[in-house]
Coordinates of C-alpha atoms in Angstrom, one line a residue:
Chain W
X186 CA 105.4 118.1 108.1
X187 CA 102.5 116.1 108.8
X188 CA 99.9 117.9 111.2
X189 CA 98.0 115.4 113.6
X190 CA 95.1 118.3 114.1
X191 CA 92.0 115.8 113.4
X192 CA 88.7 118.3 114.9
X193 CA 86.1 115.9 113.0
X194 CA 87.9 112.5 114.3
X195 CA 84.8 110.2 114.9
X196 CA 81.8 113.3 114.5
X197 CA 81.2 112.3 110.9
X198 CA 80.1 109.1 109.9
X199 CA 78.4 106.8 107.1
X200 CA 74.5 106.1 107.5
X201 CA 74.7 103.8 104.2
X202 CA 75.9 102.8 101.4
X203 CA 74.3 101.2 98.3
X204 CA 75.3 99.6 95.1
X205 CA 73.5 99.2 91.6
X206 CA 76.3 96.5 91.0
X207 CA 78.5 96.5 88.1
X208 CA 78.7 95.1 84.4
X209 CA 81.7 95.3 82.3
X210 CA 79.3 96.0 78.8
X211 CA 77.2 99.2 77.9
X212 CA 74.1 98.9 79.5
X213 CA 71.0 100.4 78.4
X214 CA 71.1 103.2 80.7
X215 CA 72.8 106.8 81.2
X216 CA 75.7 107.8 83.5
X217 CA 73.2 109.8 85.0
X218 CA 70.6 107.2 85.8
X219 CA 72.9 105.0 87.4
X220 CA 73.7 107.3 89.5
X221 CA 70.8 108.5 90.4
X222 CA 69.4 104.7 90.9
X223 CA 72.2 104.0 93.7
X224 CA 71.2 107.1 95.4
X225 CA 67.3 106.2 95.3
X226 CA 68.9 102.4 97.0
X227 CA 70.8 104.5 99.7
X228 CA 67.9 106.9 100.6
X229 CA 65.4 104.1 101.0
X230 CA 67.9 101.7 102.9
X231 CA 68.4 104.9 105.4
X232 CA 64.7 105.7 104.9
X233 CA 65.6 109.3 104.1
X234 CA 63.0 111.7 102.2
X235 CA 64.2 114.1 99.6
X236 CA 63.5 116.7 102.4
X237 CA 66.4 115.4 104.7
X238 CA 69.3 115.6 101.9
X239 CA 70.8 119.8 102.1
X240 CA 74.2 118.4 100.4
X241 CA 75.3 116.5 97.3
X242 CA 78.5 115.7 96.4
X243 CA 79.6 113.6 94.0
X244 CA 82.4 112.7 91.1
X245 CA 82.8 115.1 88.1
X246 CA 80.2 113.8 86.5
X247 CA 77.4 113.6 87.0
X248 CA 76.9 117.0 88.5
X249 CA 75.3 117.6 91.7
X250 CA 72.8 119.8 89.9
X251 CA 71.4 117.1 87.9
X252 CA 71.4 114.9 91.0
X253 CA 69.2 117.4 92.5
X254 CA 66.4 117.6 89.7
X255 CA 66.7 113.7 89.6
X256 CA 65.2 113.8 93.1
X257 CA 63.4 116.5 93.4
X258 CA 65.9 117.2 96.4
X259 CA 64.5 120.8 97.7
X260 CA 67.0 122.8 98.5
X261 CA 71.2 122.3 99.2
X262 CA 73.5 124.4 101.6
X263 CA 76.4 122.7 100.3
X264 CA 77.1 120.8 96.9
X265 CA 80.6 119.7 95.7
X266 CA 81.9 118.0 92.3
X267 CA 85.3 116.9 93.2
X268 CA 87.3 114.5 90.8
X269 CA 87.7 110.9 91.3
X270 CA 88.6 109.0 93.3
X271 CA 85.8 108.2 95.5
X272 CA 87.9 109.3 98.9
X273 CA 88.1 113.1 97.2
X274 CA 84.0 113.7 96.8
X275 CA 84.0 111.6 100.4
X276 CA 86.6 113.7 102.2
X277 CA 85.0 117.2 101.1
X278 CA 81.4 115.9 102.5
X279 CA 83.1 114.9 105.7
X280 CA 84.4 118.4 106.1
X281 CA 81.3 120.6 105.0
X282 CA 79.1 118.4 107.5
X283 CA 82.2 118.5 110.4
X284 CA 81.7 123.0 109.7
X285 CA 78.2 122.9 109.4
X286 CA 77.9 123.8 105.9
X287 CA 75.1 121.0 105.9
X288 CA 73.9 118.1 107.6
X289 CA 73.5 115.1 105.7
X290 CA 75.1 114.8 102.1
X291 CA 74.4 112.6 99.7
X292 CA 77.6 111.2 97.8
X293 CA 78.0 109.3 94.5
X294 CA 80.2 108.3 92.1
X295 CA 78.9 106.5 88.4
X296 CA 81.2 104.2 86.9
X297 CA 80.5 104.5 83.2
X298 CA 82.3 103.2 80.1
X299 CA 83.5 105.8 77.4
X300 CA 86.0 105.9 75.0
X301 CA 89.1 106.8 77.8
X302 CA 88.4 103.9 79.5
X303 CA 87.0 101.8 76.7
X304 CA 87.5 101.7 73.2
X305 CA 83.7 99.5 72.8
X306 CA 82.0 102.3 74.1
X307 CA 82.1 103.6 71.1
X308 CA 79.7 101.2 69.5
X309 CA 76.7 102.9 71.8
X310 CA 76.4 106.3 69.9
X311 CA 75.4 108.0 73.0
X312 CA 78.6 107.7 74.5
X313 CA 81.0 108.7 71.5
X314 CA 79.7 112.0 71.4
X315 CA 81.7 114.5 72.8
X316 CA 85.0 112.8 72.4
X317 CA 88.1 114.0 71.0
X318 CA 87.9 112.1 67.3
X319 CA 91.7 113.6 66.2
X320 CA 92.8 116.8 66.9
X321 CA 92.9 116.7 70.9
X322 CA 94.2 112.8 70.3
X323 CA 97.3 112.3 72.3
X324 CA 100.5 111.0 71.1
X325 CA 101.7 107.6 72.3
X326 CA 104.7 109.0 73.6
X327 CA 103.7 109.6 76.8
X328 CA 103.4 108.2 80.7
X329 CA 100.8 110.1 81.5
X330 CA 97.0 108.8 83.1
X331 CA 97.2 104.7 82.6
X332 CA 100.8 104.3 81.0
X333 CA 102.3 106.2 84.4
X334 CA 101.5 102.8 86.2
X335 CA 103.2 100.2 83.5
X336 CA 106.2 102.5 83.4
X337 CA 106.5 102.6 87.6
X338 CA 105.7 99.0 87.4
X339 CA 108.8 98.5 85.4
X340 CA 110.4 100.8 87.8
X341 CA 109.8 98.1 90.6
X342 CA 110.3 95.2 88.5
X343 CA 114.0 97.0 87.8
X344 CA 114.5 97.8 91.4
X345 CA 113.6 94.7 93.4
X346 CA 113.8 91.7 90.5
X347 CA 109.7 91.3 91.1
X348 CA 108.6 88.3 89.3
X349 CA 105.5 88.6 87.4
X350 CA 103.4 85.9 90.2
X351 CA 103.6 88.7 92.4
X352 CA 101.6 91.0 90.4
X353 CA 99.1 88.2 89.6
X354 CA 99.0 87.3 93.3
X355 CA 97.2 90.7 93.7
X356 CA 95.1 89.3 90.6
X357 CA 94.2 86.4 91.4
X358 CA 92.7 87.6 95.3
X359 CA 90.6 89.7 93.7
X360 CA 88.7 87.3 91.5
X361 CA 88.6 84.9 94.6
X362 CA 86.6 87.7 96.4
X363 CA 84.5 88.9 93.4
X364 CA 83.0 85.0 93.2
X365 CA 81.0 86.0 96.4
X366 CA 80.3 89.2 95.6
X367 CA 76.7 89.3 93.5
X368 CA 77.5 93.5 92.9
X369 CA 80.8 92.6 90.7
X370 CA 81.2 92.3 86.9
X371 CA 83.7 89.6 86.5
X372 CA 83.3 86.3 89.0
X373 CA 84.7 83.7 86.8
X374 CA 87.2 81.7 88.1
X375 CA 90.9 82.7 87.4
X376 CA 94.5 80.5 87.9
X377 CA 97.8 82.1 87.9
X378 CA 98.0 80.2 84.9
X379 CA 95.2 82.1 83.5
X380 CA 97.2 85.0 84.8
X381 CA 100.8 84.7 83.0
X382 CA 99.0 84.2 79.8
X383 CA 96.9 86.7 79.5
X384 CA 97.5 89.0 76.9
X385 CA 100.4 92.2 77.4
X386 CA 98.6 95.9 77.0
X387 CA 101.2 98.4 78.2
X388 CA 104.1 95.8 79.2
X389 CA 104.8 95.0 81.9
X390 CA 101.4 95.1 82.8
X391 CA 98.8 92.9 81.1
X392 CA 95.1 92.9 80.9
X393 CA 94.6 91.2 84.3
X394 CA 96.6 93.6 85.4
X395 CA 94.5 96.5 85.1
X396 CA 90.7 96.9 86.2
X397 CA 87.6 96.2 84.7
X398 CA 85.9 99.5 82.7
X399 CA 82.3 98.5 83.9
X400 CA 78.6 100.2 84.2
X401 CA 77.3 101.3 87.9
X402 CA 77.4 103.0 90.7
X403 CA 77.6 103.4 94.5
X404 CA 76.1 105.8 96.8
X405 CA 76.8 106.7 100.7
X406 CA 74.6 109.0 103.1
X407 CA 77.4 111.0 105.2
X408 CA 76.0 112.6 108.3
X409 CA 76.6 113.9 111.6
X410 CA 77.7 110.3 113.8
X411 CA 74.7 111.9 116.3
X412 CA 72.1 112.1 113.4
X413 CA 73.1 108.5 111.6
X414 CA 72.9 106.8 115.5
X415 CA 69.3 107.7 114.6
X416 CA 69.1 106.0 111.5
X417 CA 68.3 102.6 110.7
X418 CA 72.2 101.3 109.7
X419 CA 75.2 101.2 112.5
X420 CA 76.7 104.0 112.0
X421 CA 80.4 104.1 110.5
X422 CA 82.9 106.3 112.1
X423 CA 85.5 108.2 110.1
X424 CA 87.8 108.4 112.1
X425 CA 90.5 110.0 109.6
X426 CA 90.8 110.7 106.5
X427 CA 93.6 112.1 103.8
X428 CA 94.2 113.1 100.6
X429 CA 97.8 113.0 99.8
X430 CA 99.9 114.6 97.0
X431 CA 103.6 115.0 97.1
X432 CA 105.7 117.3 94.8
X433 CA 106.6 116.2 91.0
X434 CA 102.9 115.0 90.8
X435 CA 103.4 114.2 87.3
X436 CA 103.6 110.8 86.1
X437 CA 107.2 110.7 84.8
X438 CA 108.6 113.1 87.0
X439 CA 107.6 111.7 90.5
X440 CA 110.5 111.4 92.8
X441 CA 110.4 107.7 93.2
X442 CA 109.0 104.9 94.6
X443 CA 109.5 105.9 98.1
X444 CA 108.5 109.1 98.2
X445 CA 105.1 109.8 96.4
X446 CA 101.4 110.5 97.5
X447 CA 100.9 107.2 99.0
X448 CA 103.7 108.0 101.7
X449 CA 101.8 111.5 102.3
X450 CA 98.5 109.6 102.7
X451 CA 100.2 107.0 105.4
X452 CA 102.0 109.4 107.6
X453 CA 99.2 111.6 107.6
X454 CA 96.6 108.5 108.3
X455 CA 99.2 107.6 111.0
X456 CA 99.1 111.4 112.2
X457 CA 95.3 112.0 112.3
X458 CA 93.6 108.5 113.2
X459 CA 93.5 106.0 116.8
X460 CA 94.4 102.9 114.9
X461 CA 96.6 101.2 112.3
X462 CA 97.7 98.0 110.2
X463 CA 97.5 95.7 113.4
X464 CA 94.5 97.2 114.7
X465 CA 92.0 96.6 111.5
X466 CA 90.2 93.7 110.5
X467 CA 89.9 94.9 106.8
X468 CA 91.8 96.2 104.2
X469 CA 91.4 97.6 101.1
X470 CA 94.3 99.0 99.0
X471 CA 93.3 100.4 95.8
X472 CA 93.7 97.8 92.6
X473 CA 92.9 99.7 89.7
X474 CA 96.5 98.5 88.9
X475 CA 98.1 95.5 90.2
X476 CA 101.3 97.5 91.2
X477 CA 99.6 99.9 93.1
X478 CA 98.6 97.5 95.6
X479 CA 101.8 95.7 96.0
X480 CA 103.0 99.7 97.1
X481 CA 99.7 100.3 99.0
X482 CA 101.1 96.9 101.4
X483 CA 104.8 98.2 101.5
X484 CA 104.0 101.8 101.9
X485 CA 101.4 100.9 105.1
X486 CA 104.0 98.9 106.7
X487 CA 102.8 95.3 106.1
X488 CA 105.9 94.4 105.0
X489 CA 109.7 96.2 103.9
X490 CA 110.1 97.9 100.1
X491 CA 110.0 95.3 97.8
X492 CA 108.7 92.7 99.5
X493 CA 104.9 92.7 98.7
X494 CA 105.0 89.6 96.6
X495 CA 106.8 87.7 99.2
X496 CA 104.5 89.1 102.1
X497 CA 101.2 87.8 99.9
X498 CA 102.8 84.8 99.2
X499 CA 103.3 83.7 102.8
X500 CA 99.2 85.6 103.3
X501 CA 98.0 83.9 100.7
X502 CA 96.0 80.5 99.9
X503 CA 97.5 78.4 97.4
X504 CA 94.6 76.7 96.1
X505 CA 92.2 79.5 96.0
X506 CA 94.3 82.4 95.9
X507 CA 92.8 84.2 98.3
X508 CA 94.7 86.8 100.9
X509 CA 94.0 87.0 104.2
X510 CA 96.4 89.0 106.4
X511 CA 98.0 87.0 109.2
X512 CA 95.3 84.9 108.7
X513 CA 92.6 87.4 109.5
X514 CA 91.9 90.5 107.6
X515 CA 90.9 90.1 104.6
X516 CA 92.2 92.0 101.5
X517 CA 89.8 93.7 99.0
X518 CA 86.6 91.3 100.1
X519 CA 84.4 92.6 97.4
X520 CA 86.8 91.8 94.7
X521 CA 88.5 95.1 94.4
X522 CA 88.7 97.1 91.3
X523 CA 89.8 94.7 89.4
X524 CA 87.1 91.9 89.6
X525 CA 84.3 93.5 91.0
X526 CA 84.8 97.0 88.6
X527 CA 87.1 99.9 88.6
X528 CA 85.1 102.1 90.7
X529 CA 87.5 104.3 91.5
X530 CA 87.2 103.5 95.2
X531 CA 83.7 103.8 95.7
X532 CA 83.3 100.4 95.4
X533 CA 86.3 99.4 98.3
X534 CA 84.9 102.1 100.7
X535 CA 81.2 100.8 100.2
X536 CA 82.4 96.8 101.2
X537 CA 84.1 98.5 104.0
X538 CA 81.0 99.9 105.5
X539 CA 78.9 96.9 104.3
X540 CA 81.2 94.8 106.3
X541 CA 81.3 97.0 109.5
X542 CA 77.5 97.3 109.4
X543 CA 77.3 93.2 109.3
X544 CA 75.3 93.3 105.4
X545 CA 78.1 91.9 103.4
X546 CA 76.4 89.1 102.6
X547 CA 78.3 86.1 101.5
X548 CA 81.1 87.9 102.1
X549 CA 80.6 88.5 106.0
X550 CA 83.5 88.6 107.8
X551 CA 82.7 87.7 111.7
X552 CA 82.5 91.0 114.1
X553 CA 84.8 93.6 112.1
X554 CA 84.9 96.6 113.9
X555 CA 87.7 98.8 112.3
X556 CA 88.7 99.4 108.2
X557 CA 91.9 100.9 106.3
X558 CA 91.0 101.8 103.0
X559 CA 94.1 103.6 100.5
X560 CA 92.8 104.3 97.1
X561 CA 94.1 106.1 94.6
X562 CA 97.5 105.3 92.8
X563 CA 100.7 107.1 93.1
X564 CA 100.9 110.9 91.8
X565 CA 98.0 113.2 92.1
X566 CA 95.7 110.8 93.5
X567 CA 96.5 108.9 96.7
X568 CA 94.1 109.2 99.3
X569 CA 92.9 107.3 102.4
X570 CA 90.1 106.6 105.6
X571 CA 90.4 105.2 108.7
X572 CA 86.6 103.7 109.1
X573 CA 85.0 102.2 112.6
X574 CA 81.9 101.9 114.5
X575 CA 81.4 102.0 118.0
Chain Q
X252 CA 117.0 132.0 68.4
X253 CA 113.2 131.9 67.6
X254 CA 111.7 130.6 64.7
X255 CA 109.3 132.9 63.5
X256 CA 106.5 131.2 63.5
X257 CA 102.6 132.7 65.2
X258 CA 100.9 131.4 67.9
X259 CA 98.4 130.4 65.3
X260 CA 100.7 128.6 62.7
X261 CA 102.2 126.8 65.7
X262 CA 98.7 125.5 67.8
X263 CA 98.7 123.9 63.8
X264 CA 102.1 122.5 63.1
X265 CA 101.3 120.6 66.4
X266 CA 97.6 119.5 65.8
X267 CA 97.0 116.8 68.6
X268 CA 99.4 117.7 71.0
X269 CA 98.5 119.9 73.7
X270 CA 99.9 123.2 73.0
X271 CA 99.7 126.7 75.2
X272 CA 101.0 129.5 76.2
X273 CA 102.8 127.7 78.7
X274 CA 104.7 125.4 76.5
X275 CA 104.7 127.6 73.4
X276 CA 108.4 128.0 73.6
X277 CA 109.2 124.1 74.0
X278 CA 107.5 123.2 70.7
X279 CA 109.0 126.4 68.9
X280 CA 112.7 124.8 70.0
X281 CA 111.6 121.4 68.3
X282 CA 110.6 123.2 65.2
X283 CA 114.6 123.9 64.8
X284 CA 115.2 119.7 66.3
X285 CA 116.3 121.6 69.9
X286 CA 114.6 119.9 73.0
X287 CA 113.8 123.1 75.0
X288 CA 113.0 122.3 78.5
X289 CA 112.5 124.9 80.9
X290 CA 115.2 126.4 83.0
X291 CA 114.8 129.0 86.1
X292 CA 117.0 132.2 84.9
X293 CA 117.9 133.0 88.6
X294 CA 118.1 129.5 90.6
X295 CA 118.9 127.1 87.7
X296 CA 116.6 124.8 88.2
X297 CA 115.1 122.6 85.7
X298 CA 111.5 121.7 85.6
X299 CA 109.1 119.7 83.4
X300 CA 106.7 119.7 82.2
X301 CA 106.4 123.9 81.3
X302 CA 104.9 126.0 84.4
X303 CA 105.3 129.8 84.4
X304 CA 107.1 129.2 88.0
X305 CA 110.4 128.2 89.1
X306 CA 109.4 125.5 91.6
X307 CA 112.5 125.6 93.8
X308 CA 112.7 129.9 94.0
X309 CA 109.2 130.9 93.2
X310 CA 110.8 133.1 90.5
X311 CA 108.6 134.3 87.3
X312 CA 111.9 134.3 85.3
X313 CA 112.0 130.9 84.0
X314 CA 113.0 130.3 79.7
X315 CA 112.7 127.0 77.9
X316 CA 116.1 126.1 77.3
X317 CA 117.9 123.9 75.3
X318 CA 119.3 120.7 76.9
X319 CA 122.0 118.2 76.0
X320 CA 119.7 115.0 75.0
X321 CA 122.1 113.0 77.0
X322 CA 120.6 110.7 79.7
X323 CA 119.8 107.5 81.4
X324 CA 116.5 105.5 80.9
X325 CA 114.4 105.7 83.8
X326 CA 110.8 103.8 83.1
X327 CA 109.8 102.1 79.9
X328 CA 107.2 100.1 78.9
X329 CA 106.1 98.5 75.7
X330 CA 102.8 99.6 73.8
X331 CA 101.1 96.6 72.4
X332 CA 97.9 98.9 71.9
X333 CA 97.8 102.8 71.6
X334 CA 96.2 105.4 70.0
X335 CA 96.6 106.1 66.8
X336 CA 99.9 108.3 65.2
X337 CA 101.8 107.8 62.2
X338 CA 104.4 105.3 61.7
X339 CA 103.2 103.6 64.8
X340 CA 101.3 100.2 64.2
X341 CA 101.8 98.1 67.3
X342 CA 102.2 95.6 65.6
X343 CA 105.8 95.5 67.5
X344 CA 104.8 96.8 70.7
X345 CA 106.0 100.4 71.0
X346 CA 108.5 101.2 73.3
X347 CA 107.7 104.5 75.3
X348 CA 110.6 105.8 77.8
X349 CA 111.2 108.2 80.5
X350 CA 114.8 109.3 80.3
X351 CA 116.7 111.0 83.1
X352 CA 118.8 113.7 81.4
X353 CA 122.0 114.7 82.3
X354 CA 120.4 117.8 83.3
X355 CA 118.4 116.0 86.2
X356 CA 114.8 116.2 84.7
X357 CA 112.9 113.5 82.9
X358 CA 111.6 113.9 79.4
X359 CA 109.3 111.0 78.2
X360 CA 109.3 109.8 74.3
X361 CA 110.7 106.9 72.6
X362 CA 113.5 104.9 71.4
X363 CA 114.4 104.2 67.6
X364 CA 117.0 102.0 66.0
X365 CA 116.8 99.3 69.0
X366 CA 115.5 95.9 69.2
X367 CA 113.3 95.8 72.3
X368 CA 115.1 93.6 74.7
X369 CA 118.0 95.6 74.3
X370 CA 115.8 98.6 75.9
X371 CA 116.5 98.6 79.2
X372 CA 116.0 100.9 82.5
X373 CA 119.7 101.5 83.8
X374 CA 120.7 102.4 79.7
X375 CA 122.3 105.8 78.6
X376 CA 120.7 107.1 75.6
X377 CA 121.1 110.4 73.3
X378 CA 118.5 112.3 71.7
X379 CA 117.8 112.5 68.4
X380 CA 114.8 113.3 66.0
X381 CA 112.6 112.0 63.7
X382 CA 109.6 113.5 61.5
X383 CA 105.8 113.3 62.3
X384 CA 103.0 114.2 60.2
X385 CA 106.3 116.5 58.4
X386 CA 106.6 117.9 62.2
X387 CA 110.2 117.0 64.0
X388 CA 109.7 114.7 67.0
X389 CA 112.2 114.2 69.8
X390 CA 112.9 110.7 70.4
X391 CA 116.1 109.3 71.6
X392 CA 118.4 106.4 70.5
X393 CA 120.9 104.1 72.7
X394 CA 124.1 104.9 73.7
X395 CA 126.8 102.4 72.4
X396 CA 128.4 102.2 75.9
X397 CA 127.3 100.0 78.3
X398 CA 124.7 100.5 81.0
X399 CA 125.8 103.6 83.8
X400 CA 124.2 102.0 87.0

């Protein structure tokens, strides 16, 4: 049963977000000074001192702790280390500011390669230490973490005879919007030819399939909507937000693919917030993996089960490849996960309030006023916001 | 029947895999080529991957117990990179399957004596077993009849 109880609706909102923009190589620097750097970008563009910030809350790693010291951040009422994605670290600052647990939080998350993500990360010494080298290995018969996805994507493939152009429709938008975007690690050009040939990892999903393990990070200021009104950015509203999990959470034993987390996170979106799919002028559906966005637009209600390909196809630019919804809202402007990096979601929810404040750059789109953003995949992970200003 | 085998000899028969109290009893059962999966004592209910809880009843009395092998192939994909484990190269990409069993819970492993394109979502398969690093693995094999859905 989905409760439509939504106390905070609208009293929380974003004062900022910043970017150190994203490389898919080891850079020279730690997890913990990227992260660090995007918060220094966020505090400045809010012109916040360390003595405003009493809460931190970030992804795993790095810890709020060594935000802290980085900063020389005073004192904290409230500090949080949620797991990825970006919505969880986001969701749990928008309730410890909506109880008064603390005022304005500072929230992060560092995209960093490492051997889970990245098998080159091991050339960089400081990031093969600590890894599993054998005994905590896992076998290869398994669906869980990244396989989960290629074996629900045969799944749909089995289900609803979904040609492989549909996946690389999803793809190829992504790239189209990462060539704007100056913040994303991968803005060559890229043809559904490109596409179909690019080489099989986990079939049926190929390289171009998955995201992008890059370097970076993004980081927001969440406040009280009365405080950031006195900041300089437009303030951005959340007007609702959800983390959804449904029973059978593993990856091989989820119910199906009508009834996982992402159809908790939509009825309870639905539930909670004062707008929906033909009410926003962006959307962001998380593309760490192709499939989960062709779900994301079925499961919101763009279009019926199975039919995302088609629905894209008839949304879609032939030539350039990029989506725009009824010929309007835009779909993953910064080049989603899987051109711009696999943030996780930080880096969809930071376009989204870059594009509602009017500083997207390039990438403008004229006089947005309301976002959808669903990250997260299918099982333990789904999540979602309902972003506006006023 | 339990082999009698420690808690230390098995954590390392089973080096790499992710073994606990929790699933102590599933990996004993492969040790003697039985797929133990576990089964609430008062509802019925069968439930993977281990958890000390019935999910359905709430109940504390749940045993890994053995199932059939019999089942239908649910999701597979093909591994053309993976981590390492022996006698698996890649070199033909690996076939990795979640089977529906009979028993209406899903096991996940893979599929030997089959071409890949004959490996199909929709196909009955059996279990069977093979040995890794000297340690029985449960994998399954296809069914000769046709496909059930």
């Amino acid at each position: 049963m989905t409760s439509s109880r939504n106390p905070s609706r609208d009293l929380v909102a974003f004062a900022g977000a910043a970017s150190t923009g994203f490389q898919a190589q080891n850079t020279e620097q730690s997890q913990v000074e990227l992260a660090l750097r995007a918060c220094i970008a966020v505090l400045k563009q809010c012109g916040l001192r360390a003595s405003d910030i009493d809460g931190i809350c970030g992804t795993s790693t790095p810890e709020a702790r060594r935000i802290q010291s980085g900063l020389g951040i005073d004192e904290l009422t409230w500090f949080a280390n949620p797991v990825m994605p970006m919505v969880n670290p986001v969701a749990a600052a928008v309730g410890a500011v909506a109880a008064g647990l603390c005022d304005v939080v500072l929230c992060y998350h560092a995209a960093y390669r490492l051997p889970w993500n990245t098998a080159s990360s091991l050339k960089d010494p400081y990031r093969a230490t600590g890894q599993a080298t054998g005994a905590g290995m896992p076998q290869p018969e398994t669906m869980a973490g990244a396989v989960g996805y290629a074996g629900w994507a045969s799944r749909y493939i089995y289900e609803f005879n979904a040609p492989r152009e549909h996946f690389g429709y999803v793809a190829l938008n992504s790239r189209h919007n990462a060539i704007d975007n100056p913040l994303a690690a991968m803005r060559e050009p890229m043809t559904m030819d490109d596409y179909l040939a690019a080489r099989m990892i986990r079939s049926p999903l190929c390289l171009l399939d998955m995201d992008v393990p890059v370097d970076g990070a993004d980081a927001f200021v969440i406040t009280t909507t009365e405080r950031a009104r006195d900041l300089p950015n437009r303030p951005v509203l959340v007007n609702a937000v959800s983390l959804g999990m449904a029973d059978q959470n593993e990856e091989d034993q989820s119910r199906s693919l009508e009834r996982n987390g992402q159809h908790v996170v939509i009825e309870s979106l639905k539930a909670k917030g004062d707008f929906w799919i033909d009410d926003i002028d962006l959307y962001f559906p998380y593309d760490g993996f192709t499939i989960i966005t062709l779900n994301w637009i079925e499961n919101a209600g763009f279009c019926g089960r199975g039919e995302a390909g088609v629905f894209l196809a008839e949304n879609r630019d032939y030539e350039s490849g990029q989506i725009m919804i009824n010929g309007r809202v835009p779909v993953n402007s910064h080049g989603g996960a899987l051109s711009e990096g696999g943030t996780q979601g930080s880096g969809h929810i930071r376009e989204a309030i870059l594009q509602l404040q009017g500083l997207a750059g390039d990438r403008q789109v004229r006089g947005p006023e309301r976002a959808l953003v669903t990250a997260g995949g299918f099982f333990m992970n789904a999540q979602g916001l309902l972003l506006r200003i006023e | 029947m339990v082999l009698d085998i420690s808690d230390e000899e098995l954590v390392v028969r089973f080096r790499g895999h992710p073994i606990d109290r929790d699933n102590a009893e599933h990996y004993r059962g492969r040790l003697e080529r039985q797929l133990r999966i576990n089964r609430c004592k008062d509802c019925g209910t069968w439930n993977h991957p281990p958890i000390p809880t019935c999910p359905a009843c709430w109940s504390l009395n749940v045993e890994a117990a053995p199932v059939s092998g019999n089942g239908t192939i649910y999701l597979v994909v093909f591994l053309h990179q993976g981590p390492p484990a022996e006698g698996v190269d890649y070199s033909v990409p690996y076939p990795v399957v979640t089977v529906e069993l009979d028993e209406k819970v899903r096991f996940t492993s893979t599929i030997v004596g089959a071409n890949n394109d004959e490996i199909e979502i929709g196909k009955r398969v059996s279990l069977d077993w093979i040995e890794r690093t000297a340690t029985p693995l449960p994998v399954f094999r296809l069914q000769t009849s046709e496909k059930s859905e």
